[in-house]
C-alpha cells in the first residue's frame, strides 16, 4: 500500500500535478517489483477510500488460484496472514525494495 504524505488529501485529484506524477512513478516502481517478485498473473492497483478517507493506493498481486479470481479481492472477507507468513513476506519485501 502506498500512502502519500500529504495532509488532508483524500483523492488523487486533490494532489497538485507534480505530486500526481510522483505518485504514478511510485505506483509503477512498486508494481514492477511486486509483479517480478511475487510471480503474479495480474496486479490490481486500486484507490478506494470508502472507509479510510486518507489517500492510499492498494497494489495487490493476483494469482489464478486466489479465492476470488478473476473477481475483485473485495468480494469476500479476507483472512489475516499468520504471524509467520506476514514476517516472511515483510522480510522478502525489505530485501527487494
Short mmCIF file of N, CA and C in Angstrom, two decimals:
data_model
loop_
_atom_site.label_atom_id
_atom_site.label_comp_id
_atom_site.label_asym_id
_atom_site.label_seq_id
_atom_site.Cartn_x
_atom_site.Cartn_y
_atom_site.Cartn_z
N UNK A 1 0.84 -1.16 0.00
CA UNK A 1 0.00 0.00 0.00
C UNK A 1 0.90 1.23 0.00
N UNK A 2 0.58 2.17 -0.85
CA UNK A 2 1.28 3.46 -0.88
C UNK A 2 0.41 4.51 -0.20
N UNK A 3 1.01 5.29 0.68
CA UNK A 3 0.28 6.36 1.36
C UNK A 3 1.06 7.66 1.18
N UNK A 4 0.63 8.51 0.24
CA UNK A 4 1.33 9.79 0.06
C UNK A 4 1.28 10.63 1.34
N UNK A 5 2.38 11.23 1.71
CA UNK A 5 2.46 12.04 2.92
C UNK A 5 1.97 13.46 2.62
N UNK A 6 0.69 13.58 2.39
CA UNK A 6 0.06 14.87 2.12
C UNK A 6 -1.17 14.98 3.01
N UNK A 7 -1.10 15.85 4.00
CA UNK A 7 -2.17 16.00 4.98
C UNK A 7 -3.46 16.48 4.32
N UNK A 8 -4.56 15.84 4.69
CA UNK A 8 -5.87 16.26 4.22
C UNK A 8 -6.19 15.88 2.79
N UNK A 9 -5.40 15.03 2.17
CA UNK A 9 -5.63 14.63 0.78
C UNK A 9 -6.35 13.28 0.77
N UNK A 10 -7.53 13.26 0.15
CA UNK A 10 -8.31 12.03 0.08
C UNK A 10 -8.43 11.46 -1.31
N UNK A 11 -8.17 12.26 -2.32
CA UNK A 11 -8.34 11.84 -3.71
C UNK A 11 -7.09 12.19 -4.51
N UNK A 12 -6.83 11.42 -5.55
CA UNK A 12 -5.70 11.73 -6.43
C UNK A 12 -5.87 13.13 -7.02
N UNK A 13 -7.09 13.50 -7.34
CA UNK A 13 -7.34 14.82 -7.94
C UNK A 13 -7.05 15.97 -6.98
N UNK A 14 -6.90 15.67 -5.68
CA UNK A 14 -6.54 16.70 -4.70
C UNK A 14 -5.04 17.00 -4.71
N UNK A 15 -4.25 16.14 -5.32
CA UNK A 15 -2.81 16.36 -5.41
C UNK A 15 -2.50 17.38 -6.51
N UNK A 16 -1.43 18.14 -6.32
CA UNK A 16 -1.00 19.01 -7.42
C UNK A 16 -0.36 18.14 -8.50
N UNK A 17 -0.13 18.71 -9.65
CA UNK A 17 0.36 17.94 -10.81
C UNK A 17 1.69 17.24 -10.51
N UNK A 18 2.60 17.93 -9.85
CA UNK A 18 3.90 17.35 -9.51
C UNK A 18 3.73 16.12 -8.62
N UNK A 19 2.86 16.22 -7.61
CA UNK A 19 2.63 15.10 -6.71
C UNK A 19 1.89 13.96 -7.40
N UNK A 20 1.01 14.28 -8.35
CA UNK A 20 0.33 13.23 -9.12
C UNK A 20 1.35 12.42 -9.93
N UNK A 21 2.27 13.12 -10.56
CA UNK A 21 3.31 12.45 -11.36
C UNK A 21 4.19 11.58 -10.45
N UNK A 22 4.56 12.12 -9.29
CA UNK A 22 5.37 11.36 -8.33
C UNK A 22 4.63 10.10 -7.89
N UNK A 23 3.34 10.23 -7.60
CA UNK A 23 2.54 9.07 -7.19
C UNK A 23 2.50 8.01 -8.29
N UNK A 24 2.28 8.43 -9.52
CA UNK A 24 2.24 7.47 -10.63
C UNK A 24 3.60 6.77 -10.82
N UNK A 25 4.69 7.52 -10.65
CA UNK A 25 6.03 6.92 -10.73
C UNK A 25 6.22 5.88 -9.62
N UNK A 26 5.75 6.19 -8.41
CA UNK A 26 5.89 5.26 -7.29
C UNK A 26 5.01 4.03 -7.48
N UNK A 27 3.81 4.22 -8.02
CA UNK A 27 2.93 3.08 -8.31
C UNK A 27 3.60 2.16 -9.32
N UNK A 28 4.17 2.74 -10.37
CA UNK A 28 4.84 1.94 -11.39
C UNK A 28 6.04 1.19 -10.80
N UNK A 29 6.84 1.87 -10.02
CA UNK A 29 8.02 1.25 -9.39
C UNK A 29 7.60 0.06 -8.52
N UNK A 30 6.64 0.29 -7.63
CA UNK A 30 6.20 -0.78 -6.73
C UNK A 30 5.52 -1.92 -7.49
N UNK A 31 4.76 -1.58 -8.51
CA UNK A 31 4.06 -2.60 -9.30
C UNK A 31 5.05 -3.52 -10.00
N UNK A 32 6.11 -2.95 -10.56
CA UNK A 32 7.13 -3.77 -11.23
C UNK A 32 7.80 -4.71 -10.24
N UNK A 33 8.11 -4.21 -9.06
CA UNK A 33 8.73 -5.05 -8.03
C UNK A 33 7.79 -6.18 -7.62
N UNK A 34 6.52 -5.85 -7.40
CA UNK A 34 5.54 -6.86 -6.99
C UNK A 34 5.37 -7.92 -8.07
N UNK A 35 5.22 -7.50 -9.31
CA UNK A 35 5.00 -8.45 -10.41
C UNK A 35 6.18 -9.40 -10.56
N UNK A 36 7.39 -8.85 -10.49
CA UNK A 36 8.59 -9.67 -10.66
C UNK A 36 8.78 -10.65 -9.50
N UNK A 37 8.61 -10.18 -8.28
CA UNK A 37 8.97 -10.97 -7.12
C UNK A 37 7.86 -11.86 -6.57
N UNK A 38 6.63 -11.56 -6.92
CA UNK A 38 5.53 -12.40 -6.44
C UNK A 38 4.94 -13.25 -7.55
N UNK A 39 5.57 -13.22 -8.72
CA UNK A 39 5.19 -14.08 -9.85
C UNK A 39 3.68 -14.17 -10.03
N UNK A 40 3.04 -13.03 -10.11
CA UNK A 40 1.58 -12.98 -10.18
C UNK A 40 1.09 -12.95 -11.62
N UNK A 41 -0.15 -13.36 -11.79
CA UNK A 41 -0.79 -13.33 -13.10
C UNK A 41 -1.22 -11.92 -13.47
N UNK A 42 -1.53 -11.13 -12.45
CA UNK A 42 -2.01 -9.76 -12.67
C UNK A 42 -1.78 -8.95 -11.40
N UNK A 43 -1.85 -7.64 -11.54
CA UNK A 43 -1.79 -6.74 -10.39
C UNK A 43 -3.06 -5.92 -10.36
N UNK A 44 -3.66 -5.80 -9.19
CA UNK A 44 -4.77 -4.87 -9.01
C UNK A 44 -4.20 -3.63 -8.33
N UNK A 45 -4.33 -2.48 -8.96
CA UNK A 45 -3.90 -1.21 -8.40
C UNK A 45 -5.17 -0.42 -8.16
N UNK A 46 -5.47 -0.19 -6.88
CA UNK A 46 -6.76 0.38 -6.54
C UNK A 46 -6.65 1.52 -5.55
N UNK A 47 -7.44 2.54 -5.79
CA UNK A 47 -7.65 3.63 -4.84
C UNK A 47 -9.12 3.58 -4.50
N UNK A 48 -9.44 3.16 -3.29
CA UNK A 48 -10.85 3.01 -2.92
C UNK A 48 -11.27 4.18 -2.03
N UNK A 49 -10.92 4.15 -0.76
CA UNK A 49 -11.17 5.27 0.13
C UNK A 49 -12.58 5.41 0.67
N UNK A 50 -13.42 4.40 0.50
CA UNK A 50 -14.79 4.50 1.01
C UNK A 50 -14.84 4.43 2.53
N UNK A 51 -13.91 3.75 3.15
CA UNK A 51 -13.89 3.61 4.60
C UNK A 51 -12.81 4.49 5.22
N UNK A 52 -11.61 4.45 4.65
CA UNK A 52 -10.49 5.28 5.13
C UNK A 52 -10.33 6.43 4.15
N UNK A 53 -10.65 7.67 4.57
CA UNK A 53 -10.64 8.79 3.63
C UNK A 53 -9.26 9.28 3.20
N UNK A 54 -8.20 8.90 3.91
CA UNK A 54 -6.85 9.33 3.54
C UNK A 54 -6.44 8.65 2.23
N UNK A 55 -5.83 9.41 1.33
CA UNK A 55 -5.39 8.85 0.05
C UNK A 55 -4.40 7.71 0.30
N UNK A 56 -4.73 6.56 -0.25
CA UNK A 56 -3.84 5.40 -0.20
C UNK A 56 -4.13 4.53 -1.40
N UNK A 57 -3.10 3.87 -1.88
CA UNK A 57 -3.19 3.05 -3.09
C UNK A 57 -2.84 1.61 -2.73
N UNK A 58 -3.75 0.69 -3.05
CA UNK A 58 -3.50 -0.74 -2.85
C UNK A 58 -2.84 -1.30 -4.11
N UNK A 59 -1.76 -2.02 -3.94
CA UNK A 59 -1.12 -2.72 -5.05
C UNK A 59 -1.13 -4.20 -4.66
N UNK A 60 -2.02 -4.95 -5.31
CA UNK A 60 -2.30 -6.32 -4.89
C UNK A 60 -1.90 -7.32 -5.97
N UNK A 61 -0.88 -8.14 -5.71
CA UNK A 61 -0.55 -9.18 -6.67
C UNK A 61 -1.66 -10.24 -6.68
N UNK A 62 -2.08 -10.63 -7.88
CA UNK A 62 -3.17 -11.61 -8.01
C UNK A 62 -2.66 -12.87 -8.69
N UNK A 63 -3.16 -13.98 -8.21
CA UNK A 63 -2.82 -15.29 -8.77
C UNK A 63 -4.11 -16.00 -9.17
N UNK A 64 -4.03 -16.83 -10.17
CA UNK A 64 -5.22 -17.53 -10.65
C UNK A 64 -5.80 -18.48 -9.61
N UNK A 65 -5.03 -18.81 -8.58
CA UNK A 65 -5.53 -19.66 -7.50
C UNK A 65 -6.20 -18.86 -6.38
N UNK A 66 -6.22 -17.53 -6.50
CA UNK A 66 -6.89 -16.69 -5.50
C UNK A 66 -8.34 -17.13 -5.33
N UNK A 67 -8.87 -17.08 -4.12
CA UNK A 67 -10.27 -17.48 -3.90
C UNK A 67 -11.28 -16.67 -4.71
N UNK A 68 -10.94 -15.44 -5.06
CA UNK A 68 -11.90 -14.61 -5.80
C UNK A 68 -11.55 -14.40 -7.26
N UNK A 69 -10.49 -15.06 -7.75
CA UNK A 69 -10.06 -14.88 -9.14
C UNK A 69 -11.20 -15.23 -10.08
N UNK A 70 -11.50 -14.45 -11.07
CA UNK A 70 -10.89 -13.20 -11.53
C UNK A 70 -11.60 -11.96 -10.98
N UNK A 71 -12.46 -12.13 -9.99
CA UNK A 71 -13.20 -11.00 -9.43
C UNK A 71 -12.31 -10.15 -8.52
N UNK A 72 -12.87 -9.06 -8.05
CA UNK A 72 -12.17 -8.17 -7.13
C UNK A 72 -11.83 -8.90 -5.83
N UNK A 73 -10.76 -8.49 -5.19
CA UNK A 73 -10.40 -9.07 -3.90
C UNK A 73 -11.39 -8.68 -2.81
N UNK A 74 -12.20 -7.68 -3.06
CA UNK A 74 -13.10 -7.15 -2.04
C UNK A 74 -14.43 -7.91 -1.96
N UNK A 75 -14.67 -8.90 -2.81
CA UNK A 75 -15.97 -9.57 -2.83
C UNK A 75 -16.17 -10.55 -1.67
N UNK A 76 -15.10 -10.97 -1.03
CA UNK A 76 -15.22 -11.81 0.17
C UNK A 76 -14.34 -11.23 1.26
N UNK A 77 -14.68 -11.54 2.49
CA UNK A 77 -13.86 -11.08 3.61
C UNK A 77 -12.57 -11.90 3.64
N UNK A 78 -11.46 -11.22 3.67
CA UNK A 78 -10.17 -11.89 3.68
C UNK A 78 -9.83 -12.48 5.04
N UNK A 79 -8.85 -13.35 5.04
CA UNK A 79 -8.34 -13.93 6.28
C UNK A 79 -6.98 -13.31 6.57
N UNK A 80 -6.72 -12.94 7.82
CA UNK A 80 -5.41 -12.36 8.14
C UNK A 80 -4.29 -13.39 7.94
N UNK A 81 -3.12 -12.89 7.59
CA UNK A 81 -1.95 -13.74 7.49
C UNK A 81 -1.56 -14.23 8.89
N UNK A 82 -0.95 -15.40 8.96
CA UNK A 82 -0.37 -15.83 10.23
C UNK A 82 0.83 -14.94 10.50
N UNK A 83 1.25 -14.88 11.74
CA UNK A 83 2.42 -14.06 12.07
C UNK A 83 3.65 -14.52 11.30
N UNK A 84 3.79 -15.82 11.13
CA UNK A 84 4.94 -16.36 10.40
C UNK A 84 4.90 -15.97 8.93
N UNK A 85 3.73 -16.11 8.31
CA UNK A 85 3.59 -15.75 6.89
C UNK A 85 3.81 -14.26 6.68
N UNK A 86 3.29 -13.45 7.58
CA UNK A 86 3.47 -12.00 7.48
C UNK A 86 4.94 -11.62 7.64
N UNK A 87 5.61 -12.21 8.62
CA UNK A 87 7.03 -11.93 8.83
C UNK A 87 7.85 -12.33 7.61
N UNK A 88 7.52 -13.47 7.02
CA UNK A 88 8.23 -13.94 5.82
C UNK A 88 8.04 -12.97 4.65
N UNK A 89 6.81 -12.51 4.46
CA UNK A 89 6.52 -11.58 3.37
C UNK A 89 7.23 -10.24 3.60
N UNK A 90 7.22 -9.76 4.83
CA UNK A 90 7.90 -8.50 5.13
C UNK A 90 9.41 -8.61 4.91
N UNK A 91 9.99 -9.74 5.30
CA UNK A 91 11.42 -9.95 5.06
C UNK A 91 11.73 -9.92 3.56
N UNK A 92 10.89 -10.58 2.77
CA UNK A 92 11.08 -10.60 1.32
C UNK A 92 10.99 -9.19 0.75
N UNK A 93 9.98 -8.43 1.17
CA UNK A 93 9.82 -7.06 0.67
C UNK A 93 11.00 -6.17 1.06
N UNK A 94 11.48 -6.31 2.27
CA UNK A 94 12.62 -5.50 2.72
C UNK A 94 13.86 -5.76 1.87
N UNK A 95 14.04 -7.00 1.45
CA UNK A 95 15.20 -7.36 0.65
C UNK A 95 15.12 -6.82 -0.78
N UNK A 96 13.90 -6.70 -1.31
CA UNK A 96 13.78 -6.31 -2.72
C UNK A 96 13.53 -4.83 -2.94
N UNK A 97 13.16 -4.12 -1.90
CA UNK A 97 12.87 -2.69 -2.09
C UNK A 97 14.10 -1.85 -1.82
#
